[in-house]
Amino acid sequence: MMERGLAYRKKALVNWCSKCATVLANEQVVEGCCWRHEDTPVEQRALEQWFLKITAYADQLLDDMKDLEGGWPERVLTMQRNWIGRSAGAEVDFRLADTSTPIRVFTTRVDTIYGATCVILAPEHPLNETLLDDAGKARAKAMVDARANRDPGDILKEGFFSGHYAINPYNGERVPIWVGNFVLMGYGTGALMAVPAHDERDFEFCRKYDIGVRPVIRPVEGELAVEPGMQVSYTEDGVVEESGEWSGLPSEEARRRMSAYAEQNGFGKAAITFRIKDWGISRQRYWGTPIPVIHCPSCGVVPVPEDQLPVILPERIEITGAGRSPLENVPDFVNVNCPRCGGAGKRETDTMDTFIDSSWYFYRYCDPRNSTMPFDPAKIAYWFEIDQYIGGVEHAILHLIYSRFFTKMMRDIGLIRNNEPVRRMFTQGMVIAEGAKMSKSKGNVVGADWLAEKFGADTARMFVLFAAPPEKEVDWRAEGAEGLYRFLGRVYRFATRNVGQPERPATGVTDLPSTTSDRKVLRKLHQTVKKITGDFETRWHFNTCIASIMELVNVLYAEEANISAAVKPEIIEKLALLLAPFAPYVSQEIWDELGREGPVFRQCWPSFDPELAKDEEAEIPVQVNGKLRGRIHVPFGTAKDELERRALADEKVQSAIAGKQVKKVIVIPDKLVNIVVQ
RNA sequence: GCCCGGGUGGCGAAAUCGGCAGACGCAACGGACUUAAAAUCCGUUUUUCCGCAAGGAGAGUGCGGGUUCAAUUCCCGCCCCGGGCACCA
């Protein structure tokens, strides 16, 4: 990555958590605080750090999402889209009135540039060094400091006049240059043109400091706003006015032509800006992969040669928590010879963000013992893409975006051929404990261990699965676990007292037996297999799977006395197989009781007979004006007119429509009859 | 502010393509078994009204409208909760 310029070092303002005593990535900052310590505000420190150039892939990460649609939750894709934050616009040079030094601004609305009434610089903008006097520099610095420990809430817009003017390249107008605390150095060019008439923030700022407001866009069906007197900015697209030769053009077209004009005349160009920034990966921690470079006084930063990879962490180190890498205190690790010139060099002592490891672990899993390279590309070609990945939403802009980045990067260096790591993504809901989301990184995990200890692992597993569908967020509460324990007891008791003599293998009871109970029970059995098979293949709603097994067992209890000995083994066998994914231990017990060989989880999933899963007759609700008035029982496939006749003949229906005129009868075969009367 | 989810009994939830709202479980209550308790088994359990009862009538899926023979499901407006992004020019 270093050779390709995708890994680089720069001195930059980085996020620092004092509790972790390390640097954090932007993605690891949550509402201005550390993702692992929500009460610890992140400080900004200027440090020399390693970055990975994820921005080089911003476009691909965004564009390739179209291939993920359908397979990934929309929510995750939206979060990634927002995080990447692509916005198309233009860069334009305003020039300093006195020295002609260009000040480049980024805007998505070049079409409004005739309405620009000032240029605003970020307080950290490099030009401030030359533009501002000492007092001004002090004010700018105060703004930067105020932002470093800003409240998560809004800060008021503040600014001051720099004492200088800039020239608008389109109309040659002189506009004042201000410094504003709401202008971010890290986005765009760190400078903007304020068009208060057409931007809410600029409007607020310019009103506050009494800088002019000049409307230049009118609604397509409407008049240009009149100033003074504007109460709010008009931020929609419209028709350009008061803008010289561009007047009369629709916003969209004006933007296109005006950026082309800037490019032709050498003072700007169409440009795209991303919100996502490069990934800061240096950590001052022991636990992490060493950054494999050597600092040589004469050669500079030299990568560790491939045949010496991976760099292994030294053991027996002292964790200081001093905010510097503990590796610095290990001379054997630090002092090495430069691979290029052979002179004395020092190993990099920062380690990498652990998200580096999770970005490609699943590739390594395909070839875990390879000692010469990360993995054999042929093996990856065989296994990838991952068909189905499961994880929490909390990783949407962390792990899941980093992994996509790594995949594209490794594709470009020829290690793999796939574009994306994961074809289908499922995000399980978060578990909330006492109002806060549980997570490994926060250490507030309340386990199901005690449940397993009290009721056994089967009950614990069933309980968790039964609580809600897996994509849903759930509040962790243990009420109701006994119900699942009772249920497993019910199943086990039914099975053990009904196994009988197992010498006759009982597969393939395919004809409907004659007794009512047998028919009822076998039908329910096949319906249950059908339902669960369907849920496994599509929805993964295990709560309803378990509910349907409970229904089956309820029927078994109700009919127990009348079930023939011949069908009992088949029922118990399939019951064990159905239950195996949810309660493997109890299922195994039942399997053994049946006298079957081997582990139950090695068996095939039970099949169902669609014919046997059909209800014997249809129960058709009969509505009158949409209200349920009766039910009729008919064979499946009964013709419409017959259904209508039977429905109208029903006693309760008769009394409900007595004295009224039947206007219309809606008949949905095998489903419902609705009689419309007046 | 913008973008996603979500709102259904006392509770967790179900209703998969517009067709019987509340499956299944918890909690509660009643019964059987028991000297007794636990365990187990059986039953009741959205709500209001009428009825001694069998039974009957109405309301009901956050709120207000709409489409439809029919809406938890589709459309419009609003309220509330959760999540994400947030001076991103």
Short mmCIF file of C-alpha atoms in Angstrom, two decimals, chain A residues 171-403:
data_model
loop_
_atom_site.label_atom_id
_atom_site.label_comp_id
_atom_site.label_asym_id
_atom_site.label_seq_id
_atom_site.Cartn_x
_atom_site.Cartn_y
_atom_site.Cartn_z
CA ASN A 171 -18.32 39.84 -12.07
CA GLY A 172 -15.09 41.41 -10.83
CA GLU A 173 -16.78 42.57 -7.66
CA ARG A 174 -14.82 43.30 -4.50
CA VAL A 175 -16.09 41.32 -1.51
CA PRO A 176 -14.78 41.33 2.06
CA ILE A 177 -12.84 38.34 3.39
CA TRP A 178 -14.00 37.08 6.78
CA VAL A 179 -12.85 34.35 9.11
CA GLY A 180 -15.68 32.17 10.40
CA ASN A 181 -15.74 29.50 13.08
CA PHE A 182 -18.26 27.41 11.16
CA VAL A 183 -15.99 26.96 8.16
CA LEU A 184 -14.25 23.61 8.31
CA MET A 185 -10.66 23.31 7.16
CA GLY A 186 -11.15 19.59 6.62
CA TYR A 187 -13.88 19.92 4.05
CA GLY A 188 -13.57 21.25 0.53
CA THR A 189 -10.89 23.90 0.36
CA GLY A 190 -11.36 25.33 3.84
CA ALA A 191 -12.82 28.47 2.32
CA LEU A 192 -16.23 29.33 1.00
CA MET A 193 -18.12 32.06 -0.74
CA ALA A 194 -21.09 33.19 1.29
CA VAL A 195 -24.32 33.57 -0.66
CA PRO A 196 -26.71 34.55 2.12
CA ALA A 197 -29.73 34.86 -0.14
CA HIS A 198 -29.50 31.17 -1.04
CA ASP A 199 -27.89 29.39 1.91
CA GLU A 200 -29.28 29.22 5.43
CA ARG A 201 -25.93 29.27 7.20
CA ASP A 202 -24.58 32.11 5.13
CA PHE A 203 -27.83 33.97 5.72
CA GLU A 204 -27.54 33.61 9.48
CA PHE A 205 -23.90 34.72 9.42
CA CYS A 206 -24.37 37.68 7.12
CA ARG A 207 -27.41 38.97 8.97
CA LYS A 208 -25.56 38.74 12.23
CA TYR A 209 -22.64 40.84 10.94
CA ASP A 210 -24.72 43.01 8.65
CA ILE A 211 -23.04 41.86 5.47
CA GLY A 212 -25.15 42.35 2.35
CA VAL A 213 -27.71 39.89 1.03
CA ARG A 214 -28.26 39.71 -2.69
CA PRO A 215 -30.90 37.42 -4.25
CA VAL A 216 -29.99 36.03 -7.65
CA ILE A 217 -32.20 32.94 -7.98
CA ARG A 218 -35.94 33.10 -8.41
CA PRO A 219 -38.34 30.16 -8.17
CA VAL A 220 -39.29 28.79 -11.59
CA GLU A 221 -42.85 29.96 -10.99
CA GLY A 222 -42.25 33.10 -9.00
CA GLU A 223 -40.53 36.40 -8.43
CA LEU A 224 -37.02 37.18 -7.32
CA ALA A 225 -36.96 37.93 -3.61
CA VAL A 226 -36.72 41.57 -2.63
CA GLU A 227 -33.90 42.79 -0.44
CA PRO A 228 -33.88 44.36 2.10
CA GLY A 229 -36.67 42.39 3.67
CA MET A 230 -35.68 38.75 3.09
CA GLN A 231 -36.61 36.69 6.13
CA VAL A 232 -35.22 33.35 5.00
CA SER A 233 -32.84 32.25 2.33
CA TYR A 234 -34.18 30.55 -0.79
CA THR A 235 -32.15 27.39 -1.09
CA GLU A 236 -33.97 25.61 -3.90
CA ASP A 237 -32.93 25.54 -7.50
CA GLY A 238 -34.63 28.04 -9.78
CA VAL A 239 -33.81 30.50 -12.52
CA VAL A 240 -30.67 32.60 -12.40
CA GLU A 241 -31.25 36.38 -12.38
CA GLU A 242 -29.15 39.52 -12.01
CA SER A 243 -26.15 37.51 -13.17
CA GLY A 244 -25.00 39.10 -16.38
CA GLU A 245 -24.86 36.77 -19.35
CA TRP A 246 -26.06 33.82 -17.25
CA SER A 247 -29.37 35.40 -16.36
CA GLY A 248 -32.39 33.41 -17.41
CA LEU A 249 -30.73 30.01 -17.20
CA PRO A 250 -32.13 27.27 -14.96
CA SER A 251 -29.86 26.55 -11.95
CA GLU A 252 -28.76 23.16 -13.21
CA GLU A 253 -27.70 24.38 -16.63
CA ALA A 254 -26.08 27.48 -15.17
CA ARG A 255 -23.94 25.34 -12.90
CA ARG A 256 -22.76 23.22 -15.79
CA ARG A 257 -21.95 26.12 -18.06
CA MET A 258 -20.46 28.32 -15.38
CA SER A 259 -18.02 25.63 -14.20
CA ALA A 260 -17.00 25.01 -17.80
CA TYR A 261 -16.41 28.73 -18.15
CA ALA A 262 -14.23 28.77 -15.03
CA GLU A 263 -12.13 25.96 -16.44
CA GLN A 264 -11.73 27.64 -19.84
CA ASN A 265 -10.57 30.80 -18.17
CA GLY A 266 -8.26 29.07 -15.74
CA PHE A 267 -9.84 30.20 -12.49
CA GLY A 268 -11.66 27.02 -11.50
CA LYS A 269 -13.24 23.75 -12.52
CA ALA A 270 -16.05 21.37 -11.81
CA ALA A 271 -15.07 19.41 -8.70
CA ILE A 272 -16.30 16.71 -6.41
CA THR A 273 -15.76 16.76 -2.70
CA PHE A 274 -16.14 13.90 -0.29
CA ARG A 275 -16.99 14.03 3.35
CA ILE A 276 -15.03 10.88 4.10
CA LYS A 277 -11.43 11.45 5.06
CA ASP A 278 -8.41 9.23 5.02
CA TRP A 279 -8.33 6.56 7.65
CA GLY A 280 -5.97 7.32 10.52
CA ILE A 281 -4.58 3.97 11.57
CA SER A 282 -1.72 4.73 14.00
CA ARG A 283 -2.38 3.61 17.54
CA GLN A 284 -0.19 4.06 20.56
CA ARG A 285 -1.06 0.64 21.88
CA TYR A 286 0.61 -2.71 22.27
CA TRP A 287 -2.31 -4.78 21.04
CA GLY A 288 -2.33 -4.25 17.33
CA THR A 289 -0.35 -5.23 14.28
CA PRO A 290 3.00 -3.43 14.04
CA ILE A 291 3.23 -0.96 11.19
CA PRO A 292 5.92 -2.68 9.11
CA VAL A 293 8.31 0.16 8.37
CA ILE A 294 11.77 1.18 9.52
CA HIS A 295 12.92 4.74 10.00
CA CYS A 296 16.43 5.20 8.64
CA PRO A 297 18.33 8.46 9.16
CA SER A 298 19.65 8.33 5.61
CA CYS A 299 16.95 6.49 3.60
CA GLY A 300 13.89 7.85 5.37
CA VAL A 301 10.89 5.59 5.83
CA VAL A 302 11.68 2.14 4.45
CA PRO A 303 9.13 -0.70 4.27
CA VAL A 304 10.09 -3.97 5.91
CA PRO A 305 10.90 -6.36 3.00
CA GLU A 306 8.21 -8.87 2.21
CA ASP A 307 10.30 -11.87 3.21
CA GLN A 308 10.56 -10.46 6.72
CA LEU A 309 6.81 -10.09 7.15
CA PRO A 310 4.90 -10.27 9.30
CA VAL A 311 6.54 -8.21 12.01
CA ILE A 312 5.80 -10.03 15.26
CA LEU A 313 5.09 -8.16 18.48
CA PRO A 314 7.71 -8.68 21.18
CA GLU A 315 6.59 -10.45 24.34
CA ARG A 316 7.24 -9.49 27.97
CA ILE A 317 6.65 -5.80 27.53
CA GLU A 318 5.57 -3.28 30.06
CA ILE A 319 2.25 -1.58 29.49
CA THR A 320 2.74 1.97 30.65
CA GLY A 321 -0.46 3.69 29.64
CA ALA A 322 1.66 6.77 29.14
CA GLY A 323 0.19 7.73 25.80
CA ARG A 324 3.15 6.47 23.87
CA SER A 325 3.57 3.11 22.34
CA PRO A 326 4.86 0.60 24.90
CA LEU A 327 7.02 -0.78 22.10
CA GLU A 328 9.31 2.23 22.37
CA ASN A 329 10.74 0.71 25.53
CA VAL A 330 11.77 -2.54 23.87
CA PRO A 331 15.26 -1.95 22.40
CA ASP A 332 15.40 -5.39 20.74
CA PHE A 333 12.31 -4.52 18.81
CA VAL A 334 13.12 -0.93 18.02
CA ASN A 335 16.76 -1.10 16.99
CA VAL A 336 17.19 -2.72 13.60
CA ASN A 337 19.28 -2.25 10.54
CA CYS A 338 17.88 -0.40 7.60
CA PRO A 339 16.92 -2.94 4.93
CA ARG A 340 18.09 -0.56 2.24
CA CYS A 341 21.47 0.78 3.40
CA GLY A 342 22.19 -1.55 6.29
CA GLY A 343 22.78 1.34 8.68
CA ALA A 344 21.21 1.71 12.10
CA GLY A 345 17.50 2.33 11.92
CA LYS A 346 14.51 2.33 14.19
CA ARG A 347 11.38 0.35 13.82
CA GLU A 348 8.05 2.14 13.80
CA THR A 349 6.53 1.63 17.21
CA ASP A 350 2.95 2.63 16.58
CA THR A 351 0.64 -0.27 15.89
CA MET A 352 -2.34 -0.42 13.60
CA ASP A 353 -5.99 0.09 14.40
CA THR A 354 -7.46 -3.35 15.05
CA PHE A 355 -10.05 -2.62 12.36
CA ILE A 356 -7.18 -3.32 9.94
CA ASP A 357 -7.25 -6.95 11.00
CA SER A 358 -11.01 -7.28 10.78
CA SER A 359 -10.88 -5.80 7.29
CA TRP A 360 -9.41 -8.94 5.80
CA TYR A 361 -9.55 -11.74 8.40
CA PHE A 362 -12.19 -13.54 6.36
CA TYR A 363 -9.75 -13.81 3.46
CA ARG A 364 -7.06 -15.23 5.72
CA TYR A 365 -9.57 -17.75 7.06
CA CYS A 366 -9.52 -19.38 3.63
CA ASP A 367 -5.82 -20.07 3.92
CA PRO A 368 -4.87 -19.67 7.57
CA ARG A 369 -1.57 -21.51 7.56
CA ASN A 370 0.03 -19.88 4.57
CA SER A 371 3.48 -18.73 5.69
CA THR A 372 4.67 -17.11 2.48
CA MET A 373 1.81 -14.76 1.66
CA PRO A 374 -1.41 -13.44 3.18
CA PHE A 375 -3.38 -16.11 1.33
CA ASP A 376 -3.36 -18.04 -1.90
CA PRO A 377 -5.37 -16.10 -4.52
CA ALA A 378 -6.65 -19.35 -6.00
CA LYS A 379 -8.34 -20.24 -2.72
CA ILE A 380 -9.98 -16.85 -2.55
CA ALA A 381 -11.17 -17.20 -6.12
CA TYR A 382 -12.80 -20.45 -5.05
CA TRP A 383 -14.54 -19.23 -1.91
CA PHE A 384 -15.37 -15.59 -2.55
CA GLU A 385 -17.61 -13.56 -2.49
CA ILE A 386 -19.02 -14.35 0.91
CA ASP A 387 -22.60 -15.46 0.31
CA GLN A 388 -23.99 -14.29 3.60
CA TYR A 389 -22.45 -12.16 6.31
CA ILE A 390 -24.03 -11.41 9.65
CA GLY A 391 -23.12 -8.54 11.92
CA GLY A 392 -24.43 -5.59 13.84
CA VAL A 393 -25.50 -2.28 12.32
CA GLU A 394 -23.05 -0.53 14.58
CA HIS A 395 -20.36 -1.54 12.10
CA ALA A 396 -22.01 0.10 9.11
CA ILE A 397 -19.43 2.84 8.72
CA LEU A 398 -16.59 1.03 10.46
CA HIS A 399 -15.88 -2.61 9.75
CA LEU A 400 -18.24 -2.83 6.79
CA ILE A 401 -16.82 0.13 4.94
CA TYR A 402 -13.18 -0.70 5.77
CA SER A 403 -13.68 -4.26 4.54
#
